[in-house]
Short mmCIF file of C-alpha atoms in Angstrom, two decimals:
data_model
loop_
_atom_site.label_atom_id
_atom_site.label_comp_id
_atom_site.label_asym_id
_atom_site.label_seq_id
_atom_site.Cartn_x
_atom_site.Cartn_y
_atom_site.Cartn_z
CA MET A 1 77.22 267.09 112.26
CA ILE A 2 79.47 267.69 115.25
CA GLY A 3 79.04 265.75 118.47
CA GLN A 4 80.78 266.85 121.64
CA SER A 5 80.30 265.47 125.13
CA GLN A 6 82.12 263.93 128.07
CA SER A 7 83.79 260.52 127.98
CA GLY A 8 81.51 257.53 128.38
CA THR A 9 78.38 259.17 127.01
CA GLY A 10 78.00 257.09 123.85
CA LYS A 11 79.54 259.20 121.08
CA THR A 12 81.23 256.17 119.51
CA ALA A 13 78.03 254.15 119.60
CA ALA A 14 76.16 257.05 117.99
CA PHE A 15 78.46 257.39 115.00
CA VAL A 16 78.90 253.61 114.61
CA LEU A 17 75.11 253.22 114.50
CA THR A 18 74.99 255.96 111.87
CA MET A 19 77.62 254.18 109.76
CA LEU A 20 75.84 250.83 110.06
CA SER A 21 72.45 252.32 109.19
CA ARG A 22 73.76 253.92 105.99
CA VAL A 23 75.57 250.86 104.58
CA ASP A 24 74.01 249.01 101.65
CA PHE A 25 75.11 245.46 102.48
CA SER A 26 74.44 244.26 98.93
CA LEU A 27 77.17 246.60 97.62
CA ASN A 28 80.66 245.30 98.40
CA LYS A 29 82.35 248.69 98.25
CA PRO A 30 83.65 251.04 100.96
CA GLN A 31 80.73 253.19 102.13
CA ALA A 32 81.93 254.59 105.47
CA LEU A 33 85.36 255.84 106.53
CA CYS A 34 86.27 256.53 110.14
CA LEU A 35 89.49 258.29 111.07
CA ALA A 36 91.03 258.17 114.54
CA PRO A 37 94.21 259.89 115.74
CA SER A 38 95.81 256.66 117.00
CA ARG A 39 95.89 252.93 116.24
CA GLU A 40 94.61 252.14 119.72
CA LEU A 41 91.52 254.29 119.23
CA ALA A 42 90.96 252.79 115.77
CA ARG A 43 91.00 249.32 117.34
CA GLN A 44 88.54 250.41 120.04
CA ILE A 45 86.19 251.86 117.41
CA MET A 46 86.42 248.66 115.36
CA SER A 47 85.46 246.60 118.42
CA VAL A 48 82.31 248.74 118.76
CA VAL A 49 81.57 248.29 115.03
CA ALA A 50 81.99 244.51 115.42
CA ALA A 51 79.75 244.37 118.51
CA MET A 52 77.00 246.56 117.08
CA GLY A 53 77.19 244.95 113.64
CA LYS A 54 77.31 241.40 115.01
CA PHE A 55 73.96 240.42 113.51
CA THR A 56 74.46 242.19 110.19
CA PRO A 57 76.52 241.14 107.16
CA VAL A 58 78.81 244.17 107.57
CA GLN A 59 82.35 243.76 106.29
CA THR A 60 85.07 245.80 107.99
CA GLU A 61 88.72 246.55 107.43
CA TYR A 62 91.47 248.39 109.27
CA ALA A 63 93.50 251.15 107.63
CA ILE A 64 96.29 251.19 110.18
CA LYS A 65 100.02 250.78 109.70
CA ASP A 66 101.26 247.21 109.15
CA TYR A 67 97.72 245.76 109.14
CA LEU A 68 97.04 245.46 105.41
CA PRO A 69 99.79 243.84 103.35
CA ARG A 70 101.69 246.28 101.13
CA THR A 71 100.57 244.17 98.15
CA ALA A 72 96.85 244.78 98.83
CA THR A 73 95.16 246.08 95.70
CA ASN A 74 91.47 246.44 96.55
CA VAL A 75 89.53 246.84 99.79
CA THR A 76 85.86 245.90 99.47
CA ALA A 77 84.83 246.24 103.13
CA HIS A 78 81.76 248.38 103.86
CA ILE A 79 83.32 250.22 106.81
CA ILE A 80 87.01 251.13 107.05
CA VAL A 81 88.49 252.40 110.31
CA GLY A 82 92.00 253.76 110.47
CA THR A 83 94.49 256.54 110.95
CA PRO A 84 94.88 259.53 108.62
CA GLY A 85 98.34 258.62 107.27
CA THR A 86 97.48 255.06 106.31
CA MET A 87 94.07 256.03 104.94
CA THR A 88 95.71 258.72 102.79
CA ASP A 89 98.23 256.19 101.48
CA LEU A 90 95.52 253.62 100.63
CA LEU A 91 93.43 256.24 98.85
CA ARG A 92 96.46 257.56 96.95
CA ARG A 93 97.37 254.03 95.79
CA LYS A 94 93.70 253.45 94.84
CA VAL A 95 93.42 250.48 97.22
CA ILE A 96 90.30 252.18 98.60
CA ASP A 97 87.74 253.42 96.07
CA PRO A 98 86.02 256.50 97.58
CA THR A 99 83.22 256.59 94.97
CA HIS A 100 80.51 255.12 97.22
CA ILE A 101 81.47 256.77 100.54
CA LYS A 102 78.33 258.01 102.30
CA VAL A 103 79.67 258.63 105.81
CA PHE A 104 82.98 260.20 106.83
CA VAL A 105 83.69 260.23 110.58
CA LEU A 106 86.50 262.09 112.33
CA ASP A 107 86.75 260.82 115.89
CA GLU A 108 88.55 263.24 118.20
CA ALA A 109 88.79 265.73 115.33
CA ASP A 110 90.02 268.46 117.69
CA ASN A 111 93.01 266.30 118.69
CA MET A 112 93.82 265.43 115.08
CA LEU A 113 93.77 269.05 114.02
CA ASP A 114 96.08 269.97 116.91
CA MET A 115 98.60 267.19 116.19
CA ALA A 116 101.40 268.05 113.79
CA GLY A 117 100.53 266.83 110.31
CA LEU A 118 97.35 264.93 111.17
CA GLY A 119 95.15 267.90 110.34
CA ASP A 120 96.64 268.15 106.85
CA GLN A 121 96.36 264.38 106.30
CA THR A 122 92.74 264.43 107.48
CA LEU A 123 91.89 267.16 105.00
CA ARG A 124 93.58 265.18 102.20
CA VAL A 125 91.46 262.12 103.04
CA LYS A 126 88.31 264.25 102.97
CA LYS A 127 89.18 265.53 99.49
#
């Protein structure tokens, strides 16, 4: 699905609600990945996930540079929000197990595809 509309119309809330509705809270495995072109946007998205998931047992994790320790070996959060480079690195090192992913969100996909390298990294994460 592709959603396109002006700022402030609720796109983030729409895809966060979709992620939350598809998570099986009894399964402590990553089930939704959300990529954003910048750390700031990833933090904003995570604040929406936290607010909308406040009364659920959702577990979340960032996949942004310098957030997870380099020694991390296994992420069990239901929803992971991050940037393409860090997400690619965590998947490559098998810190994130993609087996149970049900939802894959690209926020501002047009911007990521335009930015040098982010389009390629995004496609690697998808694979």
